[in-house]
Short mmCIF file of C-alpha atoms in Angstrom, two decimals:
data_model
loop_
_atom_site.label_atom_id
_atom_site.label_comp_id
_atom_site.label_asym_id
_atom_site.label_seq_id
_atom_site.Cartn_x
_atom_site.Cartn_y
_atom_site.Cartn_z
CA MET A 1 -148.84 22.68 -22.90
CA THR A 2 -147.55 19.35 -21.62
CA THR A 3 -145.58 16.89 -23.71
CA PHE A 4 -148.51 14.52 -23.70
CA GLY A 5 -150.93 17.26 -24.82
CA PHE A 6 -148.47 18.18 -27.56
CA LEU A 7 -148.37 14.53 -28.84
CA VAL A 8 -152.15 14.32 -28.86
CA LYS A 9 -152.51 17.58 -30.78
CA SER A 10 -150.06 16.69 -33.17
CA MET A 11 -151.40 13.14 -33.73
CA PHE A 12 -154.81 14.58 -34.66
CA ARG A 13 -153.64 17.34 -36.90
CA ARG A 14 -155.54 15.64 -39.68
CA LYS A 15 -158.50 14.44 -37.49
CA LEU A 16 -160.46 12.47 -40.19
CA LEU A 17 -157.39 10.61 -41.57
CA VAL A 18 -156.15 9.70 -38.17
CA THR A 19 -159.58 8.68 -36.82
CA LEU A 20 -160.23 6.39 -39.72
CA SER A 21 -156.85 4.88 -39.46
CA MET A 22 -157.27 4.33 -35.69
CA LEU A 23 -160.72 2.64 -36.20
CA SER A 24 -159.01 0.38 -38.71
CA LEU A 25 -156.36 -0.56 -36.20
CA ILE A 26 -158.95 -0.98 -33.42
CA THR A 27 -160.80 -3.34 -35.72
CA ALA A 28 -157.65 -5.27 -36.30
CA PHE A 29 -157.01 -5.66 -32.67
CA ILE A 30 -160.68 -6.84 -32.08
CA LEU A 31 -160.24 -9.55 -34.75
CA PHE A 32 -156.86 -10.60 -33.24
CA ILE A 33 -158.55 -11.12 -29.72
CA LEU A 34 -161.52 -13.02 -31.17
CA LEU A 35 -159.41 -15.16 -33.49
CA ARG A 36 -156.85 -15.94 -30.91
CA SER A 37 -159.66 -16.88 -28.41
CA VAL A 38 -160.77 -19.55 -30.99
CA ALA A 39 -157.25 -20.80 -31.58
CA VAL A 40 -156.63 -20.97 -27.84
CA LEU A 41 -159.92 -22.91 -27.39
CA PHE A 42 -158.88 -25.64 -29.73
CA SER A 43 -155.22 -25.85 -28.77
CA GLY A 44 -156.15 -25.56 -24.99
CA VAL A 45 -158.48 -28.67 -25.47
CA LEU A 46 -155.49 -30.73 -26.59
CA GLU A 47 -153.08 -29.38 -24.03
CA ASP A 48 -155.49 -30.09 -21.16
CA VAL A 49 -156.14 -33.64 -22.14
CA SER A 50 -154.44 -36.32 -20.09
CA ASP A 51 -151.94 -38.50 -21.74
CA VAL A 52 -152.64 -41.21 -19.11
CA ARG A 53 -156.22 -41.51 -20.14
CA MET A 54 -157.06 -43.75 -22.93
CA GLN A 55 -160.23 -44.57 -25.07
CA THR A 56 -161.51 -47.72 -26.60
CA ALA A 57 -164.18 -47.39 -29.18
CA SER A 58 -165.50 -49.31 -32.09
CA LYS A 59 -162.88 -49.66 -34.80
CA TYR A 60 -165.41 -48.31 -37.38
CA ALA A 61 -167.24 -45.50 -35.80
CA ILE A 62 -168.37 -44.21 -32.47
CA ILE A 63 -171.93 -44.92 -33.22
CA PHE A 64 -171.37 -48.64 -32.94
CA LEU A 65 -171.78 -49.90 -29.40
CA LEU A 66 -169.41 -52.36 -27.51
CA PRO A 67 -170.29 -55.19 -25.36
CA HIS A 68 -170.46 -54.53 -21.63
CA ARG A 69 -168.03 -57.34 -20.81
CA TYR A 70 -165.21 -55.52 -22.69
CA GLY A 71 -164.80 -53.36 -19.52
CA GLU A 72 -163.63 -56.37 -17.40
CA GLU A 73 -161.21 -57.58 -20.06
CA ILE A 74 -159.64 -54.00 -20.47
CA ALA A 75 -159.35 -53.79 -16.67
CA SER A 76 -157.36 -57.13 -16.63
CA VAL A 77 -154.70 -55.63 -18.87
CA GLU A 78 -151.49 -55.01 -16.92
CA GLY A 79 -150.96 -51.25 -16.37
CA VAL A 80 -154.51 -50.43 -16.55
CA VAL A 81 -155.75 -48.57 -13.26
CA ASP A 82 -159.41 -47.40 -13.59
CA VAL A 83 -161.99 -48.22 -16.15
CA THR A 84 -165.29 -46.54 -16.94
CA HIS A 85 -167.73 -46.36 -19.82
CA ALA A 86 -170.00 -43.69 -21.51
CA SER A 87 -172.71 -43.72 -24.16
CA TRP A 88 -173.57 -40.84 -26.41
CA PHE A 89 -177.27 -39.95 -25.73
CA GLY A 90 -177.84 -37.20 -28.34
CA GLY A 91 -180.00 -35.25 -25.92
CA ALA A 92 -181.52 -31.71 -26.21
CA LEU A 93 -182.15 -29.83 -22.95
CA LYS A 94 -184.17 -27.35 -24.75
CA GLU A 95 -186.41 -27.78 -27.88
CA GLY A 96 -184.21 -27.28 -30.94
CA ASP A 97 -181.00 -26.80 -28.94
CA ASP A 98 -178.84 -29.98 -28.92
CA SER A 99 -175.54 -28.07 -28.28
CA ALA A 100 -175.04 -29.57 -24.80
CA MET A 101 -173.38 -33.10 -24.81
CA THR A 102 -175.34 -35.68 -22.85
CA PHE A 103 -173.79 -39.03 -21.77
CA ALA A 104 -175.04 -42.03 -20.01
CA VAL A 105 -172.30 -42.96 -17.56
CA ASP A 106 -171.34 -45.27 -14.59
CA PRO A 107 -171.17 -42.77 -11.72
CA SER A 108 -169.35 -45.21 -9.48
CA THR A 109 -166.24 -45.19 -11.81
CA TYR A 110 -166.58 -41.98 -14.04
CA PHE A 111 -165.13 -39.62 -11.57
CA ASP A 112 -162.23 -41.89 -10.74
CA VAL A 113 -161.18 -41.87 -14.44
CA TYR A 114 -161.90 -38.21 -14.88
CA ASP A 115 -160.08 -37.04 -11.80
CA ASN A 116 -159.84 -33.48 -13.15
CA TYR A 117 -163.63 -33.20 -12.75
CA HIS A 118 -164.59 -32.32 -9.23
CA ILE A 119 -168.07 -33.21 -7.53
CA SER A 120 -168.94 -32.95 -3.93
CA THR A 121 -169.46 -36.13 -1.90
CA GLU A 122 -173.09 -35.16 -1.39
CA HIS A 123 -173.81 -34.84 -5.04
CA LEU A 124 -171.87 -38.01 -5.96
CA ASN A 125 -173.88 -40.10 -3.37
CA ALA A 126 -177.14 -38.84 -4.67
CA PHE A 127 -175.93 -39.51 -8.23
CA LEU A 128 -175.13 -43.17 -7.20
CA GLU A 129 -178.40 -43.87 -5.31
CA LEU A 130 -181.00 -42.61 -7.73
CA ARG A 131 -181.45 -44.36 -11.15
CA THR A 132 -183.02 -41.27 -12.71
CA ALA A 133 -180.27 -38.92 -11.35
CA ALA A 134 -178.23 -36.54 -13.40
CA VAL A 135 -175.53 -34.05 -12.82
CA ALA A 136 -174.59 -31.04 -14.91
CA PRO A 137 -171.47 -28.87 -15.16
CA GLU A 138 -171.75 -25.36 -14.01
CA ASN A 139 -171.65 -23.84 -17.45
CA ILE A 140 -174.77 -25.86 -18.59
CA MET A 141 -176.47 -24.93 -15.16
CA GLU A 142 -176.09 -21.34 -16.11
CA ARG A 143 -176.84 -21.61 -19.68
CA TYR A 144 -180.16 -23.38 -19.20
CA ASP A 145 -180.94 -21.80 -15.80
CA LEU A 146 -180.95 -25.17 -14.03
CA GLU A 147 -181.03 -25.70 -10.24
CA VAL A 148 -180.13 -28.71 -8.16
CA GLY A 149 -183.42 -30.56 -7.15
CA GLN A 150 -185.44 -29.78 -10.29
CA LYS A 151 -186.66 -32.32 -12.93
CA VAL A 152 -184.95 -31.83 -16.28
CA PRO A 153 -186.81 -32.98 -19.49
CA VAL A 154 -184.43 -34.12 -22.16
CA VAL A 155 -185.37 -35.26 -25.74
CA SER A 156 -183.06 -37.78 -27.27
CA THR A 157 -182.65 -38.30 -31.05
CA ILE A 158 -180.74 -41.66 -30.46
CA PHE A 159 -182.79 -43.10 -27.80
CA PRO A 160 -186.43 -41.77 -28.12
CA THR A 161 -189.05 -42.85 -25.64
CA ALA A 162 -191.83 -45.08 -26.83
CA ASN A 163 -194.42 -42.48 -26.46
CA GLY A 164 -192.35 -39.72 -27.82
CA GLU A 165 -192.28 -37.85 -24.48
CA PRO A 166 -188.92 -36.35 -23.17
CA TRP A 167 -186.90 -38.30 -20.71
CA ILE A 168 -187.12 -36.90 -17.19
CA PHE A 169 -184.07 -36.75 -15.13
CA ASP A 170 -183.77 -35.72 -11.46
CA LEU A 171 -180.89 -33.10 -11.28
CA VAL A 172 -179.10 -34.04 -7.97
CA GLY A 173 -175.77 -32.25 -8.48
CA THR A 174 -173.27 -30.29 -10.36
CA TYR A 175 -169.66 -30.62 -11.17
CA ARG A 176 -166.75 -28.70 -12.48
CA SER A 177 -163.38 -28.96 -14.28
CA ASP A 178 -159.84 -27.75 -13.58
CA SER A 179 -159.84 -26.32 -17.00
CA GLU A 180 -162.10 -23.56 -18.43
CA THR A 181 -161.78 -25.02 -22.05
CA ASP A 182 -163.02 -28.59 -21.16
CA PHE A 183 -166.14 -29.61 -23.04
CA LEU A 184 -168.20 -30.95 -20.08
CA PRO A 185 -171.28 -33.10 -20.70
CA PHE A 186 -174.66 -33.42 -18.93
CA LEU A 187 -174.32 -36.84 -17.19
CA PHE A 188 -176.94 -39.30 -16.14
CA HIS A 189 -176.99 -42.85 -14.75
CA TYR A 190 -176.37 -45.51 -17.35
CA GLU A 191 -178.56 -47.99 -15.46
CA TYR A 192 -181.62 -45.88 -16.20
CA LEU A 193 -180.88 -46.00 -19.90
CA LYS A 194 -180.31 -49.72 -19.71
CA GLU A 195 -183.56 -50.38 -17.80
CA ALA A 196 -185.61 -48.21 -20.06
CA THR A 197 -184.39 -49.25 -23.33
CA GLY A 198 -183.03 -52.88 -22.79
CA VAL A 199 -179.68 -51.78 -24.32
CA SER A 200 -176.90 -53.38 -22.39
CA ASP A 201 -173.91 -52.29 -24.68
CA VAL A 202 -172.03 -49.06 -24.23
CA GLY A 203 -170.59 -46.39 -26.53
CA TRP A 204 -166.94 -46.37 -25.61
CA TYR A 205 -164.55 -47.18 -22.68
CA THR A 206 -162.19 -44.76 -20.98
CA PHE A 207 -159.36 -45.87 -18.71
CA THR A 208 -156.35 -44.55 -17.01
CA ILE A 209 -152.86 -46.26 -17.15
CA ALA A 210 -150.07 -46.05 -14.60
CA ASP A 211 -147.27 -45.29 -17.19
CA SER A 212 -148.03 -42.95 -20.23
CA GLU A 213 -144.79 -44.33 -21.81
CA LYS A 214 -146.59 -47.52 -22.29
CA ALA A 215 -149.64 -46.19 -23.97
CA SER A 216 -149.00 -47.62 -27.30
CA GLU A 217 -148.24 -51.17 -25.92
CA ILE A 218 -151.38 -51.19 -23.94
CA ALA A 219 -153.47 -50.00 -26.85
CA GLN A 220 -152.18 -52.88 -28.92
CA ILE A 221 -152.75 -55.36 -26.14
CA VAL A 222 -156.36 -54.13 -25.58
CA ASP A 223 -157.28 -54.09 -29.32
CA SER A 224 -155.62 -57.60 -29.79
CA LYS A 225 -158.13 -59.05 -27.16
CA PHE A 226 -161.09 -58.13 -29.60
CA GLU A 227 -159.33 -58.78 -32.78
CA ASN A 228 -161.36 -60.74 -35.38
CA SER A 229 -164.41 -60.51 -33.36
CA SER A 230 -167.70 -58.91 -34.50
CA ASP A 231 -166.87 -55.83 -32.32
CA GLU A 232 -163.31 -54.96 -33.09
CA THR A 233 -161.92 -51.89 -31.30
CA LYS A 234 -159.45 -48.90 -31.79
CA THR A 235 -157.67 -47.80 -28.69
CA MET A 236 -155.68 -44.58 -28.36
CA THR A 237 -154.73 -42.00 -25.73
CA GLU A 238 -157.46 -39.39 -25.12
CA SER A 239 -155.15 -36.70 -26.55
CA GLN A 240 -154.78 -38.47 -29.70
CA ALA A 241 -158.47 -39.08 -29.98
CA PHE A 242 -159.00 -35.38 -29.76
CA ARG A 243 -156.39 -34.56 -32.23
CA ASP A 244 -158.05 -36.97 -34.82
CA MET A 245 -161.22 -35.25 -34.07
CA MET A 246 -159.68 -31.71 -34.63
CA GLN A 247 -158.02 -32.58 -37.82
CA GLN A 248 -161.46 -33.13 -39.31
CA PHE A 249 -161.80 -29.36 -39.10
CA GLY A 250 -158.21 -28.68 -40.25
CA ASP A 251 -155.42 -26.91 -38.32
CA ILE A 252 -157.51 -24.19 -36.64
CA SER A 253 -154.74 -22.53 -34.86
CA LEU A 254 -152.78 -22.21 -38.07
CA MET A 255 -155.79 -20.83 -39.98
CA MET A 256 -156.45 -18.31 -37.27
CA ASN A 257 -152.86 -17.16 -37.10
CA GLY A 258 -152.80 -16.94 -40.90
CA ILE A 259 -155.81 -14.52 -40.86
CA ILE A 260 -154.23 -12.43 -38.02
CA GLY A 261 -151.05 -12.04 -39.94
CA ALA A 262 -152.77 -10.88 -43.06
CA VAL A 263 -154.87 -8.46 -41.13
CA PHE A 264 -151.88 -6.96 -39.33
CA PHE A 265 -149.76 -6.87 -42.53
CA THR A 266 -152.58 -4.68 -44.18
CA MET A 267 -152.68 -2.57 -41.02
CA LEU A 268 -148.89 -2.07 -41.19
CA LEU A 269 -149.14 -0.70 -44.66
CA LEU A 270 -152.21 1.52 -43.83
CA THR A 271 -150.84 2.99 -40.55
CA ALA A 272 -147.41 3.54 -41.97
CA ASN A 273 -148.92 5.54 -44.84
CA THR A 274 -150.82 7.61 -42.25
CA MET A 275 -147.71 8.44 -40.20
CA ILE A 276 -145.66 9.32 -43.36
CA HIS A 277 -148.40 11.75 -44.61
CA SER A 278 -148.55 13.18 -41.11
CA TYR A 279 -144.87 13.82 -40.97
CA ARG A 280 -144.73 15.41 -44.40
CA GLN A 281 -147.43 17.88 -43.47
CA ARG A 282 -145.49 18.88 -40.31
CA ILE A 283 -142.02 19.43 -41.84
CA PRO A 284 -142.18 23.17 -41.37
CA ASP A 285 -143.34 22.71 -37.77
CA PHE A 286 -140.38 20.38 -36.86
CA ALA A 287 -138.11 23.01 -38.42
CA VAL A 288 -139.62 25.57 -36.01
CA LEU A 289 -139.04 23.24 -33.08
CA LYS A 290 -135.38 22.88 -33.99
CA THR A 291 -135.14 26.56 -34.42
CA LEU A 292 -136.38 27.05 -30.97
CA GLY A 293 -133.77 24.70 -29.58
CA PHE A 294 -135.20 21.23 -29.73
CA SER A 295 -132.36 18.73 -30.52
CA ASP A 296 -132.61 16.40 -33.47
CA GLY A 297 -133.09 13.35 -31.23
CA LYS A 298 -135.85 15.07 -29.30
CA VAL A 299 -137.91 15.79 -32.43
CA ALA A 300 -137.31 12.14 -33.66
CA ARG A 301 -138.50 10.94 -30.17
CA PHE A 302 -141.60 13.02 -30.63
CA MET A 303 -142.45 11.14 -33.87
CA MET A 304 -141.74 7.72 -32.13
CA PHE A 305 -143.77 8.51 -29.07
CA GLU A 306 -146.50 9.66 -31.31
CA SER A 307 -146.51 6.28 -33.07
CA LEU A 308 -146.48 4.45 -29.89
CA LEU A 309 -149.46 6.47 -28.57
CA PHE A 310 -151.38 5.89 -31.71
CA CYS A 311 -150.92 1.99 -31.76
CA LEU A 312 -151.24 1.56 -27.90
CA THR A 313 -154.38 3.61 -27.72
CA SER A 314 -155.95 1.68 -30.66
CA ALA A 315 -154.69 -1.63 -29.07
CA THR A 316 -156.23 -0.78 -25.80
CA VAL A 317 -159.58 0.20 -27.13
CA GLY A 318 -159.66 -2.84 -29.52
CA ILE A 319 -158.77 -5.38 -26.79
CA GLY A 320 -161.17 -3.88 -24.30
CA PHE A 321 -163.99 -3.86 -26.86
CA ALA A 322 -163.27 -7.52 -27.83
CA VAL A 323 -163.16 -8.64 -24.16
CA LEU A 324 -166.59 -7.03 -23.81
CA VAL A 325 -167.96 -8.71 -26.89
CA LEU A 326 -166.75 -12.15 -25.54
CA ALA A 327 -168.43 -11.53 -22.27
CA LEU A 328 -171.75 -10.64 -23.88
CA VAL A 329 -171.83 -13.48 -26.40
CA GLY A 330 -170.47 -16.20 -24.02
CA PRO A 331 -173.97 -17.11 -22.60
CA PHE A 332 -175.23 -17.68 -26.23
CA LEU A 333 -172.38 -19.99 -27.39
CA PRO A 334 -172.94 -23.69 -27.41
CA ALA A 335 -172.48 -25.28 -23.92
CA GLY A 336 -168.89 -26.25 -23.31
CA LEU A 337 -167.64 -23.73 -25.86
CA VAL A 338 -165.79 -21.28 -23.60
CA LEU A 339 -163.93 -18.49 -25.38
CA VAL A 340 -161.39 -16.94 -23.01
CA VAL A 341 -158.87 -14.18 -23.30
CA THR A 342 -155.64 -15.60 -21.70
CA PRO A 343 -152.89 -13.42 -20.23
CA ASN A 344 -150.66 -14.74 -23.04
CA THR A 345 -153.03 -13.37 -25.58
CA LEU A 346 -153.00 -9.97 -23.90
CA LEU A 347 -149.16 -10.07 -23.83
CA TRP A 348 -149.12 -10.79 -27.44
CA GLY A 349 -151.51 -8.01 -28.17
CA GLY A 350 -149.27 -5.47 -26.27
CA CYS A 351 -146.14 -6.84 -28.08
CA ILE A 352 -147.69 -6.49 -31.47
CA ALA A 353 -148.91 -2.81 -30.64
CA VAL A 354 -145.31 -1.95 -29.63
CA ALA A 355 -143.67 -3.61 -32.58
CA LEU A 356 -146.12 -2.11 -34.97
CA ALA A 357 -145.39 1.35 -33.47
CA LEU A 358 -141.58 0.94 -33.75
CA VAL A 359 -141.88 -0.16 -37.35
CA ILE A 360 -144.29 2.62 -38.65
CA GLY A 361 -142.56 5.24 -36.47
CA PHE A 362 -138.99 4.51 -37.66
CA ILE A 363 -139.07 6.12 -41.04
CA PRO A 364 -140.74 9.50 -39.87
CA ALA A 365 -138.48 9.48 -36.80
CA TYR A 366 -135.36 8.97 -38.80
CA SER A 367 -136.36 11.65 -41.40
CA ALA A 368 -137.22 14.09 -38.53
CA ASN A 369 -133.63 13.44 -37.07
CA ARG A 370 -132.00 14.30 -40.43
CA LEU A 371 -134.18 17.27 -41.17
CA VAL A 372 -132.25 20.45 -42.12
CA ILE A 373 -133.87 23.64 -40.82
CA VAL A 374 -133.19 25.77 -43.98
CA ASN A 375 -134.57 23.10 -46.36
CA ALA A 376 -137.52 22.36 -44.09
CA LEU A 377 -138.58 26.19 -43.92
CA HIS A 378 -138.02 26.60 -47.70
CA ALA A 379 -140.65 23.76 -48.18
CA ARG A 380 -143.33 25.97 -46.46
#
């Protein structure tokens, strides 16, 4: 019998207990991957947001529109590079499904400000030329089975049509982002919204600055321009705007890590109990191994390797199953909500498995090393 075969046979000496313990540990690693994916999503959104991009919105709430002339005044501030605007449309690409964000934007400036969004020259030109044009990110194209060239009906709760019919957009292109965790919206031509509704105001302004170190100074200058007016503003970096929004949900990463810690602490107690019971049942067997010439250190290593095999097998199965679950449920998540398993998450999973194995294997291995043959055989 090979050493590996001996370890497997020893580990499953009590099949039911070990199998149940392994299923519990597999479940713990499944939860670890799923919860870490959620934490990575929210932390990744903040990390990927540019510090040289700033937003100016109504001081009171984003639902209040700002005058169109504000764009020119913001552009006149020293240090401001490019300015664009967007308006929340509240559109649903499928009846009852409003998870896809829909914005009315200025295509001539939008992709200058959002330089991390990539669109082909052909699609951008088509977006500029046609008033009813729209472009969608690749994940929305896949989710709603859209194709470039088709007409897309969209129902808006904020800007409903006079006859109650959906808005019809000509899908002229697609675009993508450098980051998988970006929440990418469905974009259409602001001029179409303006002509159809007569609304000439916009939802918010986004602009880039030359020096991120001057972000606070520029924010104060911009807001001072509209101070004491009927449309006062609040300007901040885009990263700060995202942080403010995420704080409404609490510290997601901290909550996820807290749950993960509680789960693995419970698993530590459970698996340690399993390994200790397994060791106690095999004390006479270890005595026989030592009688046959196996050294104290080698018997102790058997226990440590068995612990590693137990934890690494559980981790591999659990992580693999979690990755499969994320791949299967991904298409059913809201558009822009992308849960990914990063290499860092996989590395942490492996480290946790090894650390858990070392902790729960230490006591049995230490006991096996100190085992006296006469006392062990007497225990039989």
